[in-house]
Amino acid sequence: MANQPSSYPILCASFNQDHSCFAIGTREGFKIFDCKTGRLLYERVAGAFIIVEMLFSSSLLAIVGAGEQPSLSPRRLCLFNTVTGVALEELNFLTSILAVRMNKKRLIVILQEKTFIYDINSLKILDTIDTVPNPKGLCAFSPSLDGSFLALPASTTKGSLLVYNVSDLRLHCEIDAHRSPLAVLSLSSGGTHIATASEQGTMIRIHLVSDATKSYSFRRGSYSSNIFSLSFAPAAELPDILLATSSSGSVHVFSLGSPPNQRSSGLLGSIKVPHTINDALDPAQHCILHHAVPAGVRSNTLIRKIEKFDGTATPEHVVLRATIPMITYGGYFLEYVYNVNHQNKSSWTLEREFNLLTAETSSLP
Ligand SMILES: *[C@@H]1O[C@H](CO)[C@@H](O)[C@H](O)[C@H]1NC(C)=O
Ligand SMILES: *[C@@H]1O[C@H](CO)[C@@H](O)[C@H](O)[C@H]1NC(C)=O
C-alpha cells in the first residue's frame, strides 16, 4: 500500500509472498529482515524509498524512490538485484507509483488512475486498466499461480471493487461490499476469499471470489476507526482466522467458522450483489488485543504461521496458535502469539520486540 511521505521513520513496510521475510524503506535506504528470526539480512544506504517489494526470497526487489533525492523519482520503478547490487531494469511512468505487486509471472504497477500488468520475465505490458481515481494505491493481490487475482476499487463514492484474473487478464467479477468508499482490501493467499473494510471502519466483510457472494460480515466496533490492515491466515482453502489492525492500536482476530449466510447465485462471473447491502452480522468469535502498538501509528501485520493441535496433547490444551508479526512505522518489530485453548479461551503473548532502525547485520536481536 502506498504511503504518503510522513513523519514516521519508516516510509514503507511489506512482507514477501510466503511471509518468510519483510522489507522496509526508510529515509536512508532499505533493509530486508528474516521474519522468523528477526535477523537483518540485507541493507542498502541509497536514499529515501517509498516502495520496497520482494519477489518471494529471491534477489529481485522492486523499489521506488520517495522523491527526496533527485535521482530517486517516485515515478520510476527500479528492478534491483540484491546480490549484484545492480539495477536490472527501470520503468518510468507519467505519475507517481502508488503500489507494486509481484508473483512469479506478473508485475503489477498501480498509479492513481491506471494499473499496468506486465509479464515479469519479458517486462512486456500485457494489460492496462483504467481505474477510478485511487490516490492511496489500494489493491489486493493473491500471488498464488492457481488463483492469481487482483482487486481494485471500482468507485470513489461507495465500497465496490473489481476483481481481475491476472492469469488470463479478464475481469472476473464486481463486488459491492460497503456503502462508503474502501479503505482496505485483502485477498487470501490462495485467492479464494477477499476481505474489505470501508473508510468508516466499523464493518469488515468477506466475499467468496469464485462467485462474488458474501460469506461473512463482522463488526469491528461501533464507532469509526481507520482500519490499517486486514489479513487472512495462510491456507489453501478456507482460512481459519482474519486479522485486522486499526488506528486505535488494537489487533482484532475474527474466527471464520462455516459461512452461515452463504447466498447461492446462479451465474458465475460478473455478478453484482444487490444494492441493499445486507448488514446482518455473523456471530463470530472476535478477540481484541488492545494497545498492541501505540494508537495512531501505522502498522503492517499478518499471520505468519498457524498451528493446530490435538487439544489434549499440550499441557495448557492449546488447540490453535497463530504467530503474528507486526511492523510499526514508528520503527519497531513486534511478534505476538495468539493462543486458543480447548474451551475457546484466547490469550496473547508478546514474544519479542526490537528496533528496526538500529538493527545491524553484525549484532543480532
Ligand atoms: C483464471 O485464468 C486462468 C488462465 O486462463 C484459468 O486457468 C483459471 O481457471 C481462471 N480462474 C478463474 C477463477 O476463472
Ligand atoms: C468453540 O467454538 C467453536 C466455533 O467457533 C464451536 O463450534 C465449539 O463448540 C466451541 N467449543 C466450546 C467448548 O465452547
Coordinates of C-alpha atoms and ligand atoms in Angstrom, one line a residue:
M1 CA 0.0 0.0 0.0
A2 CA 1.4 3.4 -0.9
N3 CA 2.1 5.8 1.9
Q4 CA 2.2 9.5 1.8
P5 CA 5.5 10.9 2.9
S6 CA 5.1 11.1 6.6
S7 CA 6.9 12.0 9.8
Y8 CA 7.4 8.3 10.6
P9 CA 11.0 7.0 10.3
I10 CA 9.7 4.0 8.2
L11 CA 8.2 5.0 4.8
C12 CA 7.1 1.6 3.8
A13 CA 6.9 -2.0 5.1
S14 CA 5.9 -5.1 3.3
F15 CA 6.1 -8.9 3.8
N16 CA 7.1 -11.1 1.0
Q17 CA 4.6 -13.5 -0.6
D18 CA 5.5 -16.5 1.5
H19 CA 5.9 -14.5 4.7
S20 CA 9.5 -15.6 5.2
C21 CA 10.9 -12.0 5.0
F22 CA 9.9 -8.4 5.2
A23 CA 11.4 -5.3 3.7
I24 CA 11.3 -1.7 5.0
G25 CA 12.1 1.6 3.3
T26 CA 13.5 4.5 5.3
R27 CA 14.8 8.0 4.6
E28 CA 18.3 6.5 4.3
G29 CA 17.7 3.3 2.2
F30 CA 16.1 -0.1 2.6
K31 CA 16.5 -3.2 4.7
I32 CA 15.4 -6.8 4.5
F33 CA 14.8 -8.9 7.6
D34 CA 14.1 -12.6 8.2
C35 CA 10.6 -12.8 9.6
K36 CA 11.2 -15.9 11.7
T37 CA 14.4 -14.8 13.4
G38 CA 14.3 -11.0 13.1
R39 CA 17.8 -11.1 11.6
L40 CA 18.8 -8.2 9.3
L41 CA 19.6 -9.9 6.0
Y42 CA 20.4 -7.0 3.7
E43 CA 20.8 -3.3 3.9
R44 CA 21.5 -0.6 1.4
V45 CA 22.0 3.0 2.1
A46 CA 20.9 4.8 -1.1
G47 CA 18.3 7.5 -0.2
A48 CA 14.6 7.5 0.7
F49 CA 12.4 4.8 -0.6
I50 CA 8.6 4.7 -0.6
I51 CA 8.1 1.2 -2.1
V52 CA 10.3 -1.9 -1.5
E53 CA 8.7 -5.2 -2.6
M54 CA 10.4 -8.6 -2.6
L55 CA 9.7 -11.4 -5.0
F56 CA 9.5 -14.3 -2.6
S57 CA 13.0 -14.9 -1.2
S58 CA 14.8 -14.2 -4.5
S59 CA 17.3 -11.5 -5.0
L60 CA 14.8 -9.4 -7.0
L61 CA 13.4 -6.2 -5.5
A62 CA 11.0 -3.7 -6.9
I63 CA 11.9 -0.3 -5.5
V64 CA 10.6 3.2 -5.9
G65 CA 12.2 6.4 -4.5
A66 CA 10.3 8.8 -2.3
G67 CA 11.4 11.8 -4.4
E68 CA 13.7 13.2 -1.7
Q69 CA 16.8 12.8 -3.8
P70 CA 16.8 14.0 -7.5
S71 CA 17.8 10.5 -8.7
L72 CA 15.0 8.8 -6.8
S73 CA 11.9 9.8 -8.6
P74 CA 8.6 8.4 -7.3
R75 CA 7.7 7.9 -11.0
R76 CA 10.5 5.4 -11.6
L77 CA 10.3 1.7 -10.8
C78 CA 13.6 0.0 -10.5
L79 CA 14.0 -3.8 -10.5
F80 CA 17.1 -4.3 -8.3
N81 CA 19.3 -7.3 -7.8
T82 CA 20.4 -7.5 -4.1
V83 CA 23.2 -10.0 -4.9
T84 CA 24.9 -7.9 -7.6
G85 CA 23.7 -4.5 -6.2
V86 CA 22.8 -3.5 -9.8
A87 CA 19.5 -2.2 -11.2
L88 CA 18.3 -4.7 -13.8
E89 CA 15.7 -2.5 -15.4
E90 CA 14.0 0.8 -14.9
L91 CA 10.4 1.6 -15.9
N92 CA 9.3 5.3 -16.0
F93 CA 5.7 6.4 -15.6
L94 CA 3.8 9.6 -16.1
T95 CA 2.6 9.8 -12.5
S96 CA 3.8 8.6 -9.1
I97 CA 3.8 4.8 -8.5
L98 CA 1.5 4.1 -5.6
A99 CA 1.8 0.3 -5.2
V100 CA 3.7 -2.6 -6.8
R101 CA 2.8 -6.3 -6.6
M102 CA 4.5 -9.4 -8.0
N103 CA 4.3 -13.1 -8.4
K104 CA 6.5 -15.4 -10.4
K105 CA 4.6 -14.5 -13.6
R106 CA 3.3 -11.0 -13.2
L107 CA 4.4 -7.5 -12.2
I108 CA 1.6 -5.1 -11.3
V109 CA 2.1 -1.3 -11.1
I110 CA -0.6 0.8 -9.6
L111 CA -0.8 4.5 -10.5
Q112 CA -3.5 7.0 -9.4
E113 CA -5.7 6.3 -12.5
K114 CA -4.1 3.4 -14.2
T115 CA -2.9 -0.1 -13.4
F116 CA -0.4 -1.9 -15.6
I117 CA 0.1 -5.6 -15.7
Y118 CA 3.4 -6.9 -17.0
D119 CA 4.9 -10.2 -17.8
I120 CA 7.6 -10.3 -15.1
N121 CA 10.2 -12.1 -17.3
S122 CA 9.9 -10.1 -20.6
L123 CA 8.6 -6.9 -19.0
K124 CA 6.1 -6.7 -21.8
I125 CA 2.9 -4.8 -20.9
L126 CA 0.1 -7.4 -21.0
D127 CA -2.8 -5.1 -20.0
T128 CA -3.6 -1.5 -18.9
I129 CA -6.6 -1.0 -16.7
D130 CA -8.1 2.5 -16.4
T131 CA -9.3 2.8 -12.8
V132 CA -11.3 5.3 -10.8
P133 CA -9.0 7.8 -9.0
N134 CA -7.1 5.6 -6.5
P135 CA -4.9 8.1 -4.7
K136 CA -3.9 5.7 -2.0
G137 CA -3.0 2.9 -4.5
L138 CA -5.5 0.5 -2.9
C139 CA -5.2 -3.0 -4.2
A140 CA -5.2 -6.6 -3.2
F141 CA -3.3 -9.4 -5.0
S142 CA -3.1 -13.1 -4.4
P143 CA 0.3 -14.3 -5.6
S144 CA -0.7 -18.0 -5.9
L145 CA -0.3 -19.1 -9.6
D146 CA -3.5 -21.2 -9.1
G147 CA -5.7 -18.2 -8.1
S148 CA -3.9 -15.1 -9.2
F149 CA -6.4 -12.3 -8.7
L150 CA -6.1 -8.5 -8.5
A151 CA -8.8 -6.4 -6.8
L152 CA -9.1 -2.7 -7.4
P153 CA -11.6 -0.1 -6.2
A154 CA -14.5 0.5 -8.6
S155 CA -15.9 3.6 -7.1
T156 CA -14.9 6.7 -5.2
T157 CA -18.4 7.1 -3.6
K158 CA -19.2 3.6 -2.4
G159 CA -17.3 0.5 -1.5
S160 CA -17.3 -1.5 -4.6
L161 CA -14.4 -3.3 -6.2
L162 CA -13.4 -5.1 -9.4
V163 CA -11.6 -8.4 -9.3
Y164 CA -9.4 -9.4 -12.3
N165 CA -8.0 -12.8 -13.1
V166 CA -4.4 -11.9 -13.7
S167 CA -3.6 -15.2 -15.4
D168 CA -6.0 -14.7 -18.3
L169 CA -6.3 -10.9 -17.9
R170 CA -10.1 -10.9 -17.7
L171 CA -12.5 -9.1 -15.4
H172 CA -13.7 -11.8 -13.0
C173 CA -16.4 -10.0 -11.0
E174 CA -17.6 -6.9 -9.4
I175 CA -18.5 -6.8 -5.7
D176 CA -20.5 -4.2 -3.9
A177 CA -19.1 -4.6 -0.4
H178 CA -19.8 -1.4 1.5
R179 CA -21.8 1.9 1.4
S180 CA -18.7 4.0 2.0
P181 CA -15.5 4.0 -0.1
L182 CA -13.0 1.3 0.5
A183 CA -10.1 1.8 3.0
V184 CA -8.5 -1.7 2.9
L185 CA -8.8 -4.8 0.8
S186 CA -7.0 -8.1 1.1
L187 CA -7.1 -11.4 -0.7
S188 CA -6.4 -14.8 0.9
S189 CA -3.2 -16.4 -0.2
G190 CA -5.0 -18.9 -2.5
G191 CA -7.2 -16.2 -3.9
T192 CA -10.4 -17.8 -2.7
H193 CA -11.6 -15.0 -0.3
I194 CA -11.5 -11.2 -0.2
A195 CA -11.8 -9.2 2.9
T196 CA -12.7 -5.5 2.8
A197 CA -13.3 -2.5 5.2
S198 CA -14.6 0.9 4.2
E199 CA -13.4 4.3 5.4
Q200 CA -16.0 4.1 8.2
G201 CA -14.1 1.2 9.6
T202 CA -16.9 -0.4 11.6
M203 CA -17.7 -3.4 9.4
I204 CA -15.4 -6.0 7.8
R205 CA -16.9 -8.1 5.0
I206 CA -15.6 -11.3 3.4
H207 CA -16.7 -12.4 0.0
L208 CA -16.0 -15.5 -1.9
V209 CA -14.1 -14.6 -5.0
S210 CA -15.4 -17.6 -7.1
D211 CA -19.0 -16.3 -7.3
A212 CA -18.8 -12.9 -5.6
T213 CA -21.1 -13.9 -2.8
K214 CA -20.8 -12.6 0.7
S215 CA -19.8 -15.1 3.3
Y216 CA -19.2 -13.1 6.4
S217 CA -19.9 -9.6 8.0
F218 CA -18.2 -8.7 11.2
R219 CA -18.5 -5.7 13.3
R220 CA -15.1 -4.4 14.4
G221 CA -16.6 -1.7 16.7
S222 CA -19.5 0.7 16.9
Y223 CA -17.5 3.9 16.4
S224 CA -15.5 4.6 13.3
S225 CA -11.8 3.9 13.2
N226 CA -9.2 3.6 10.4
I227 CA -8.5 0.0 9.6
F228 CA -4.9 -0.2 8.6
S229 CA -4.6 -3.8 7.5
L230 CA -6.6 -7.0 7.0
S231 CA -5.0 -10.4 6.5
F232 CA -6.1 -14.0 6.4
A233 CA -4.3 -16.9 8.0
P234 CA -2.2 -18.8 5.4
A235 CA -4.4 -21.5 3.9
A236 CA -5.0 -23.0 0.5
E237 CA -8.8 -23.4 1.1
L238 CA -10.9 -21.6 3.8
P239 CA -8.6 -19.7 6.1
D240 CA -9.4 -20.1 9.8
I241 CA -9.0 -16.5 11.0
L242 CA -8.9 -13.0 9.8
L243 CA -6.7 -10.3 11.4
A244 CA -7.4 -6.6 11.4
T245 CA -5.4 -3.7 12.8
S246 CA -6.8 -0.3 13.4
S247 CA -5.7 3.2 14.2
S248 CA -6.6 2.7 17.9
G249 CA -3.5 0.4 18.1
S250 CA -5.7 -2.8 18.5
V251 CA -5.4 -6.1 16.8
H252 CA -8.7 -7.9 16.1
V253 CA -8.9 -11.6 15.4
F254 CA -12.1 -13.0 13.8
S255 CA -12.7 -16.7 13.7
L256 CA -14.2 -18.0 10.5
G257 CA -16.4 -20.9 11.1
S258 CA -18.6 -22.3 8.3
P259 CA -20.2 -19.5 6.4
P260 CA -23.7 -19.0 7.9
N261 CA -25.4 -16.9 5.3
Q262 CA -24.0 -18.0 2.0
R263 CA -26.4 -17.0 -0.6
S264 CA -26.5 -19.1 -3.7
S265 CA -26.3 -17.3 -7.0
G266 CA -26.7 -18.8 -10.4
L267 CA -24.2 -17.2 -12.7
L268 CA -20.5 -17.3 -12.3
G269 CA -18.6 -14.2 -13.3
S270 CA -19.7 -10.6 -13.3
I271 CA -22.3 -10.7 -10.6
K272 CA -23.4 -7.6 -8.8
V273 CA -24.5 -8.1 -5.3
P274 CA -27.9 -6.3 -5.0
H275 CA -27.8 -2.7 -3.9
T276 CA -29.2 -3.3 -0.4
I277 CA -26.1 -4.5 1.4
N278 CA -27.1 -7.0 4.0
D279 CA -25.9 -5.8 7.4
A280 CA -26.8 -9.0 9.2
L281 CA -23.9 -9.8 11.4
D282 CA -22.4 -13.2 11.7
P283 CA -21.9 -14.5 15.2
A284 CA -18.1 -14.6 15.3
Q285 CA -15.6 -15.3 17.9
H286 CA -13.9 -11.9 17.9
C287 CA -10.9 -11.3 20.1
I288 CA -9.2 -8.0 20.6
L289 CA -5.7 -7.2 21.8
H290 CA -5.8 -3.6 22.9
H291 CA -2.7 -1.4 22.8
A292 CA -0.8 -3.9 20.7
V293 CA 1.0 -0.9 19.2
P294 CA 0.8 2.8 20.0
A295 CA -2.5 4.4 18.8
G296 CA -2.4 6.3 15.5
V297 CA 0.9 4.7 14.3
R298 CA 0.5 2.9 11.1
S299 CA 1.5 -0.8 11.2
N300 CA 1.7 -3.7 8.8
T301 CA 0.9 -7.1 10.2
L302 CA -0.1 -10.6 9.2
I303 CA -0.4 -14.1 10.4
R304 CA 2.9 -15.8 9.6
K305 CA 2.0 -19.2 10.8
I306 CA -1.0 -21.0 12.1
E307 CA -0.7 -24.3 14.1
K308 CA -3.4 -26.6 15.2
F309 CA -3.0 -29.2 18.0
D310 CA -5.0 -32.1 19.3
G311 CA -6.3 -30.3 22.4
T312 CA -5.1 -32.8 24.9
A313 CA -1.6 -33.0 23.5
T314 CA -0.4 -29.7 25.0
P315 CA -0.3 -29.1 28.8
E316 CA -2.4 -25.9 28.5
H317 CA -4.7 -27.6 26.0
V318 CA -3.9 -25.1 23.2
V319 CA -5.8 -26.1 20.1
L320 CA -4.9 -23.2 17.8
R321 CA -1.8 -20.9 17.8
A322 CA -1.2 -18.0 15.4
T323 CA 2.1 -16.2 15.1
I324 CA 1.6 -12.6 14.3
P325 CA 4.5 -10.3 13.4
M326 CA 3.8 -6.5 13.3
I327 CA 6.0 -3.8 11.8
T328 CA 5.2 -0.3 13.1
Y329 CA 6.0 2.7 11.0
G330 CA 7.5 4.1 14.3
G331 CA 10.4 1.7 13.7
Y332 CA 9.6 -1.4 15.7
F333 CA 9.1 -5.1 15.0
L334 CA 6.9 -7.0 17.4
E335 CA 5.8 -10.6 17.4
Y336 CA 2.6 -11.7 19.2
V337 CA 1.4 -15.2 19.7
Y338 CA -2.3 -15.8 19.9
N339 CA -3.5 -19.0 21.5
V340 CA -6.9 -20.5 21.7
N341 CA -7.4 -23.4 24.2
H342 CA -9.9 -26.2 24.2
Q343 CA -12.5 -24.1 25.9
N344 CA -12.3 -21.4 23.3
K345 CA -10.5 -19.1 25.6
S346 CA -7.9 -17.0 23.9
S347 CA -4.7 -15.4 25.2
W348 CA -1.9 -13.3 23.8
T349 CA 1.8 -13.2 24.5
L350 CA 4.4 -10.7 23.2
E351 CA 7.3 -12.9 22.1
R352 CA 9.7 -10.3 21.0
E353 CA 10.2 -6.6 20.1
F354 CA 13.1 -4.8 18.7
N355 CA 14.1 -1.6 17.0
L356 CA 14.3 -2.0 13.2
L357 CA 16.3 1.2 12.7
T358 CA 19.2 0.3 14.9
A359 CA 19.4 -3.4 13.9
E360 CA 22.7 -4.3 12.4
T361 CA 23.8 -7.3 10.4
S362 CA 26.6 -8.0 13.0
S363 CA 24.6 -7.6 16.2
L364 CA 21.6 -9.8 16.1
P365 CA 18.5 -9.1 18.2
Ligands
LIG1 C1 -8.0 -17.6 -14.4 O1 -7.4 -17.7 -15.6 C2 -6.7 -18.9 -15.8 C3 -5.9 -18.9 -17.1 O2 -6.8 -18.8 -18.2 C4 -7.6 -20.1 -15.7 O3 -6.9 -21.3 -15.7 C5 -8.4 -20.0 -14.4 O4 -9.4 -21.0 -14.3 C6 -9.1 -18.6 -14.2 N1 -9.7 -18.6 -12.9 C7 -11.0 -18.3 -12.8 C8 -11.5 -18.4 -11.4 O5 -11.7 -18.1 -13.7
LIG2 C1 -15.6 -23.3 20.3 O1 -16.0 -22.6 19.1 C2 -16.5 -23.3 18.0 C3 -16.8 -22.4 16.9 O2 -16.1 -21.2 16.9 C4 -17.7 -24.2 18.4 O3 -18.1 -25.0 17.4 C5 -17.3 -25.0 19.6 O4 -18.5 -25.7 20.1 C6 -16.8 -24.2 20.8 N1 -16.3 -25.0 21.9 C7 -16.6 -24.8 23.2 C8 -16.0 -25.7 24.2 O5 -17.2 -23.8 23.5

